Tab-separated table of C-alpha atoms in Angstrom:
chain	number	residue	atom	x	y	z
K	24	MET	CA	89.263	88.297	56.955
K	25	ALA	CA	92.098	90.311	55.493
K	26	ARG	CA	95.484	90.448	57.129
K	27	THR	CA	97.718	93.515	57.168
K	28	GLY	CA	101.346	94.158	58.074
K	29	ILE	CA	103.829	91.369	58.748
K	30	THR	CA	102.718	87.796	58.093
K	31	PRO	CA	103.552	84.712	60.186
K	32	SER	CA	105.882	83.379	57.493
K	33	GLN	CA	107.709	86.701	57.346
K	34	ALA	CA	107.995	86.766	61.133
K	35	ARG	CA	109.497	83.302	61.195
K	36	ARG	CA	112.131	84.363	58.638
K	37	GLU	CA	113.005	87.742	60.157
K	38	SER	CA	116.557	88.265	61.372
K	39	LYS	CA	117.433	88.729	65.029
K	40	ARG	CA	118.062	92.400	64.333
K	41	ALA	CA	114.690	92.829	62.618
K	42	ARG	CA	112.906	91.095	65.473
K	43	ARG	CA	114.654	93.322	68.024
K	44	GLU	CA	113.593	96.395	66.036
K	45	ARG	CA	110.002	95.166	65.848
K	46	ALA	CA	109.975	94.390	69.577
K	47	GLY	CA	111.370	97.861	70.262
K	48	GLU	CA	108.613	99.486	68.240
K	49	ILE	CA	105.973	97.368	69.999
K	50	LEU	CA	107.412	98.510	73.317
K	51	ALA	CA	107.408	102.173	72.260
K	52	ARG	CA	103.805	102.078	71.077
K	53	LEU	CA	102.540	100.259	74.149
K	54	ARG	CA	104.367	102.757	76.368
K	55	ARG	CA	102.453	105.547	74.629
K	56	GLU	CA	99.197	103.611	74.906
K	57	TYR	CA	99.615	102.812	78.604
K	58	PRO	CA	101.766	105.614	80.051
K	59	ASN	CA	100.715	104.864	83.628
K	60	THR	CA	101.198	101.104	83.534
K	61	ARG	CA	101.720	99.536	86.934
K	62	LEU	CA	101.468	96.184	88.607
K	63	ALA	CA	97.819	95.369	89.221
K	64	LEU	CA	98.515	93.860	92.652
K	65	ASP	CA	98.456	96.291	95.582
K	66	PHE	CA	101.382	96.064	98.006
K	67	GLN	CA	103.464	98.167	100.356
K	68	SER	CA	106.449	95.887	100.955
K	69	PRO	CA	108.326	93.004	99.326
K	70	LEU	CA	106.651	90.616	101.779
K	71	GLN	CA	103.188	91.812	100.819
K	72	LEU	CA	103.968	91.488	97.113
K	73	LEU	CA	105.396	87.994	97.573
K	74	MET	CA	102.297	86.826	99.428
K	75	ALA	CA	99.920	88.584	97.015
K	76	THR	CA	101.625	86.972	94.034
K	77	VAL	CA	101.188	83.541	95.577
K	78	LEU	CA	97.486	84.262	96.077
K	79	ALA	CA	97.139	85.501	92.489
K	80	ALA	CA	97.701	82.026	91.043
K	81	GLN	CA	94.487	81.083	89.188
K	82	CYS	CA	92.756	84.114	90.681
K	83	THR	CA	92.133	87.646	89.444
K	84	ASP	CA	94.298	90.471	90.727
K	85	GLN	CA	91.125	92.356	91.629
K	86	LYS	CA	89.983	89.593	93.960
K	87	VAL	CA	93.439	89.347	95.525
K	88	ASN	CA	93.380	93.097	96.173
K	89	GLU	CA	90.074	92.637	98.013
K	90	VAL	CA	91.476	89.865	100.195
K	91	THR	CA	94.910	91.217	101.081
K	92	PRO	CA	94.160	94.389	103.136
K	93	PRO	CA	92.649	92.482	106.113
K	94	LEU	CA	95.159	89.666	105.578
K	95	PHE	CA	98.129	91.999	105.866
K	96	ARG	CA	96.644	93.756	108.875
K	97	ARG	CA	96.274	90.385	110.596
K	98	TYR	CA	99.714	89.139	109.537
K	99	PRO	CA	102.022	92.159	109.058
K	100	THR	CA	105.324	90.255	109.230
K	101	ALA	CA	106.840	86.985	108.066
K	102	ARG	CA	106.900	85.869	111.716
K	103	ASP	CA	103.139	86.436	111.901
K	104	PHE	CA	102.558	84.274	108.840
K	105	ALA	CA	104.843	81.599	110.273
K	106	ALA	CA	102.857	81.505	113.514
K	107	ALA	CA	99.439	81.723	111.855
K	108	ASP	CA	96.686	79.297	112.724
K	109	LEU	CA	96.196	77.407	109.479
K	110	THR	CA	92.407	77.210	109.768
K	111	GLU	CA	92.135	80.959	110.278
K	112	LEU	CA	94.550	81.641	107.441
K	113	GLU	CA	92.567	79.359	105.135
K	114	GLU	CA	89.398	81.293	105.888
K	115	MET	CA	91.066	84.624	105.180
K	116	VAL	CA	92.260	83.531	101.702
K	117	ARG	CA	89.252	81.338	100.853
K	118	GLN	CA	87.939	83.709	98.160
K	119	THR	CA	91.127	83.371	96.083
K	120	GLY	CA	90.473	79.680	95.354
K	121	PHE	CA	92.610	76.653	96.234
K	122	TYR	CA	92.662	78.255	99.647
K	123	ARG	CA	94.021	75.278	101.577
K	124	ASN	CA	97.083	75.003	99.363
K	125	LYS	CA	97.564	78.765	99.356
K	126	ALA	CA	97.261	79.059	103.131
K	127	ARG	CA	99.886	76.350	103.601
K	128	ALA	CA	102.097	78.099	101.039
K	129	LEU	CA	101.879	81.433	102.895
K	130	LYS	CA	102.620	79.805	106.244
K	131	ASN	CA	105.549	77.813	104.817
K	132	LEU	CA	106.946	80.961	103.220
K	133	GLY	CA	106.721	82.779	106.532
K	134	MET	CA	108.485	79.943	108.343
K	135	THR	CA	111.267	79.786	105.754
K	136	LEU	CA	111.803	83.546	105.751
K	137	VAL	CA	112.083	83.519	109.548
K	138	ALA	CA	114.389	80.511	109.671
K	139	GLU	CA	116.676	81.320	106.748
K	140	HIS	CA	116.433	85.036	105.918
K	141	GLY	CA	115.969	86.927	109.150
K	142	SER	CA	112.254	87.396	108.368
K	143	GLU	CA	113.133	89.435	105.269
K	144	VAL	CA	112.331	88.705	101.617
K	145	PRO	CA	115.647	88.199	99.775
K	146	ASP	CA	116.428	90.438	96.797
K	147	ASP	CA	118.272	87.699	94.953
K	148	MET	CA	116.879	85.441	92.219
K	149	GLU	CA	118.635	82.286	93.412
K	150	GLN	CA	117.421	82.744	96.982
K	151	LEU	CA	113.898	83.650	95.927
K	152	VAL	CA	113.356	80.603	93.726
K	153	ALA	CA	114.685	78.437	96.564
K	154	LEU	CA	111.738	79.522	98.721
K	155	PRO	CA	108.890	76.979	98.917
K	156	GLY	CA	106.348	77.473	96.153
K	157	VAL	CA	108.228	80.337	94.476
K	158	GLY	CA	109.040	79.953	90.792
K	159	ARG	CA	110.859	82.223	88.411
K	160	LYS	CA	107.743	84.179	87.443
K	161	THR	CA	106.974	85.097	91.042
K	162	ALA	CA	110.619	85.934	91.675
K	163	ASN	CA	110.663	88.245	88.636
K	164	VAL	CA	107.511	90.002	89.844
K	165	VAL	CA	108.996	90.606	93.297
K	166	LEU	CA	112.455	91.618	92.089
K	167	GLY	CA	111.200	93.931	89.367
K	168	ASN	CA	108.359	95.606	91.217
K	169	ALA	CA	109.355	95.551	94.887
K	170	PHE	CA	113.123	95.914	94.526
K	171	GLY	CA	113.433	97.634	91.140
K	172	ARG	CA	115.800	94.916	89.922
K	173	ALA	CA	115.367	93.669	86.369
K	174	GLU	CA	116.570	90.076	86.485
K	175	GLY	CA	114.125	88.788	83.897
K	176	ILE	CA	110.618	89.051	82.451
K	177	ALA	CA	107.675	87.694	84.433
K	178	VAL	CA	105.813	85.448	81.998
K	179	ASP	CA	102.199	85.158	83.114
K	180	THR	CA	99.286	84.062	80.935
K	181	HIS	CA	99.007	87.492	79.261
K	182	VAL	CA	102.713	87.686	78.450
K	183	GLN	CA	102.652	84.108	77.209
K	184	ARG	CA	99.645	84.699	74.937
K	185	LEU	CA	100.710	88.062	73.525
K	186	SER	CA	104.359	87.224	72.930
K	187	ARG	CA	103.245	84.193	70.918
K	188	ARG	CA	100.626	86.147	68.969
K	189	LEU	CA	103.259	88.759	68.193
K	190	PHE	CA	105.640	85.985	67.074
K	191	LEU	CA	108.329	87.212	69.459
K	192	THR	CA	108.519	83.560	70.419
K	193	GLU	CA	106.960	80.289	69.334
K	194	GLU	CA	107.731	78.544	72.608
K	195	GLU	CA	105.014	77.485	75.047
K	196	ASP	CA	107.042	76.948	78.211
K	197	PRO	CA	107.244	80.191	80.258
K	198	GLU	CA	110.977	79.938	80.933
K	199	LYS	CA	111.713	79.311	77.247
K	200	ILE	CA	109.491	82.249	76.316
K	201	GLU	CA	111.420	84.425	78.747
K	202	ARG	CA	114.736	83.356	77.207
K	203	ASP	CA	113.445	84.375	73.764
K	204	LEU	CA	112.202	87.755	74.978
K	205	LEU	CA	115.212	88.902	77.017
K	206	PRO	CA	117.594	89.650	74.107
K	207	LEU	CA	114.880	91.565	72.236
K	208	LEU	CA	114.546	94.369	74.787
K	209	PRO	CA	116.775	96.648	76.859
K	210	ARG	CA	117.291	95.242	80.347
K	211	GLU	CA	115.826	98.365	81.946
K	212	GLU	CA	112.544	97.680	80.104
K	213	TRP	CA	112.112	94.026	81.097
K	214	THR	CA	109.805	94.693	84.054
K	215	ARG	CA	107.809	97.357	82.222
K	216	PHE	CA	107.360	95.192	79.113
K	217	ALA	CA	105.606	92.494	81.132
K	218	LEU	CA	103.312	95.089	82.692
K	219	LEU	CA	102.508	96.585	79.286
K	220	LEU	CA	101.619	93.195	77.823
K	221	GLN	CA	99.419	92.523	80.844
K	222	ASP	CA	97.578	95.827	80.365
K	223	HIS	CA	97.204	95.220	76.647
K	224	GLY	CA	96.063	91.652	77.199
K	225	ARG	CA	93.332	92.737	79.599
K	226	LYS	CA	92.063	95.659	77.530
K	227	VAL	CA	92.599	94.802	73.845
K	228	CYS	CA	94.388	91.551	73.017
K	229	LYS	CA	91.950	89.379	74.915
K	230	ALA	CA	92.169	85.613	74.984
K	231	ARG	CA	88.957	84.830	73.101
K	232	ARG	CA	88.239	87.941	71.051
K	233	PRO	CA	91.265	90.149	70.448
K	234	GLU	CA	90.209	93.607	69.297
K	235	CYS	CA	92.650	93.894	66.401
K	236	ALA	CA	90.778	96.805	64.809
K	237	VAL	CA	91.759	99.120	67.679
K	238	CYS	CA	95.152	97.600	68.477
K	239	PRO	CA	98.066	100.075	68.289
K	240	VAL	CA	100.496	97.326	67.244
K	241	ALA	CA	98.264	95.462	64.781
K	242	ASP	CA	100.531	96.196	61.791
K	243	LEU	CA	103.450	94.688	63.748
K	244	CYS	CA	101.493	91.581	64.742
K	245	PRO	CA	101.517	88.527	62.439
K	246	SER	CA	98.325	87.295	64.108
K	247	ALA	CA	96.274	90.451	63.555
K	248	GLU	CA	93.128	90.076	61.488
K	249	PHE	CA	90.420	92.547	60.490
C-alpha cells in the first residue's frame, strides 16, 4: 500500500517546533471534524464523574452510562457511597465487569471523601491522586471535565494509540506519553485534545482497522496507509 504525507523517519527527525506545528494542525482539523466533542460519560457533578470514571475501567462508556443513573439515585452523595452495603453495591455495578473490585473502590472513595475532604471531591491534582484507586488519568478527566481545570491530558487507550500512530510520542507508558504531548499543545486545549482523539479513535482511527482513506489528518500521520 502506498504511503502519503510525512513518513515515520521524517517524524522522528522533525524539530520540536515542527512537531508543535503538526500537532496544532491536527488539533485544528479534528476540532473542525468533531465540533461538538464532549466526554462520553454522563455526569452532573464531580462526584458522579469520579465514580463513573472508576467504573469505566475495562468497560465501555455506553455501558457505564446505562448503569450510573440508578446508581446515582441510590447513592447521591459521598456519604451514601461510604455507608453502602457492599453486596448491594456490587449488584448495581455488576454489568461493568470486575464488579467486586469496583464496588469496593466506590465505597472506599466515599469513605475517604467523607473522612478527609468534607464529602467533596477535591479540585486539586495532588489530592485527587492521593484518593484510593485514583490515578493521574482519572484525575485529569475529573479536573478537566468537571472543574474546567487543565492540569494535564487524560491518556486513555484511544489517546495512547492515536498519539503513537501520529508519532507525537513513541512512549508506551501513559504518564510518559502525557509528558510528550503537553508541550505540543496550548494548555487551554489539553482537555479538548484528549476528547478529540477519543472521538477520532472510536469513529475513524480504530484499533484493528483504521480508516485512513477518510481520515482528515492522514497526510499528517506517519502511520497512514492507503
